[in-house]
Amino acid sequence: DAGVIQSPRHEVTEMGQEVTLRCKPISGHNSLFWYRQTMMRGLELLIYFNNNVPIDDSGMPEDRFSAKMPNASFSTLKIQPSEPRDSAVYFCASSLSAYSGNEQFFGPGTRLTVL
Amino acid sequence: GDSVTQMEGPVTLSEEAFLTINCTYTATGYPSLFWYVQYPGEGLQLLLKATKADDKGSNKGFEATYRKETTSFHLEKGSVQVSDSAVYFCALSYSNYQLIWGAGTKLIIKP
């Protein structure tokens, strides 16, 4: 089992550019989460999908952020246009089920730097 | 609202020392409690969990007991190794998808 796969691992871009982060969850998992981690704000849940359907996007900072899950094995998080304050590590996580007691498996993260 | 408070880091110990990382929580119900660990350059991974009061979670020599009376879930290890250097996150969850995270405690173990 390869675990949760994220790409790219590092992304450096200039302000105003579009950024797309990619995630492949563990096969058979039906819940997918996107998190953002910064020193100032810690770990924040951005959006949660269940069976490919967005259930809670209340953590998405603003309209510049969007996420999709076209099928059970792929999800994207897009930032357009990017700003320096978006610089962070973005994690994707998946779980068998979202309910209490179920482990979330995290990918290695994408470190985004917006200049 | 519900919250998790962890001791501030970094915590610096010598190899083979005893470790305690404090975690307390505020909750309106009876959540499940978790410790996740993040090694440098990696994502978080579950270390241990407890789903009800007085349960003890354990893994890789780490232990934590769910204490309802003190609303605590302190992480302990009897003898730490350099390889335990990481950031440790305490979290709680109810019967939904939300994990409420502590701020994380960085642990540094010196040889």
Short mmCIF file of C-alpha atoms in Angstrom, two decimals, chain A residues 9 33 35 37 43 45 48 55-56 91 98-104 106-108, chain B residues 32 34 36 38 41-44 46 49 51 89 93-99 101:
data_model
loop_
_atom_site.label_atom_id
_atom_site.label_comp_id
_atom_site.label_asym_id
_atom_site.label_seq_id
_atom_site.Cartn_x
_atom_site.Cartn_y
_atom_site.Cartn_z
CA ARG A 9 6.10 17.88 -2.88
CA PHE A 33 -9.61 15.85 3.79
CA TYR A 35 -5.58 20.59 5.55
CA GLN A 37 -0.48 23.88 8.22
CA LEU A 43 -3.42 22.72 11.33
CA LEU A 45 -9.23 21.74 7.90
CA TYR A 48 -13.92 17.40 3.60
CA ILE A 55 -19.59 17.89 2.65
CA ASP A 56 -17.97 20.79 4.46
CA PHE A 91 -1.84 18.02 3.50
CA ALA A 98 -15.03 9.94 8.72
CA TYR A 99 -16.59 8.91 11.99
CA SER A 100 -15.11 9.14 15.42
CA GLY A 101 -12.31 6.72 16.18
CA ASN A 102 -11.32 6.23 12.57
CA GLU A 103 -7.72 6.98 11.74
CA GLN A 104 -6.90 9.64 9.18
CA PHE A 106 -1.93 11.78 5.90
CA GLY A 107 0.11 12.30 2.78
CA PRO A 108 3.61 13.80 2.94
CA SER B 32 -12.50 10.11 21.31
CA PHE B 34 -5.88 10.90 19.77
CA TYR B 36 -0.67 12.02 16.20
CA GLN B 38 4.73 14.32 12.68
CA GLY B 41 9.32 16.46 6.43
CA GLU B 42 6.43 14.03 6.75
CA GLY B 43 2.69 14.05 7.24
CA LEU B 44 0.97 13.27 10.52
CA LEU B 46 -1.70 8.22 14.29
CA LYS B 49 -6.04 6.68 20.56
CA THR B 51 -12.37 6.12 22.70
CA PHE B 89 -0.39 16.61 18.26
CA SER B 93 -13.25 13.94 17.79
CA TYR B 94 -16.93 13.24 18.19
CA SER B 95 -19.06 11.01 15.99
CA ASN B 96 -18.37 13.08 12.90
CA TYR B 97 -15.46 13.95 10.71
CA GLN B 98 -14.08 16.89 12.64
CA LEU B 99 -10.79 16.49 14.46
CA TRP B 101 -6.34 19.76 17.05
#
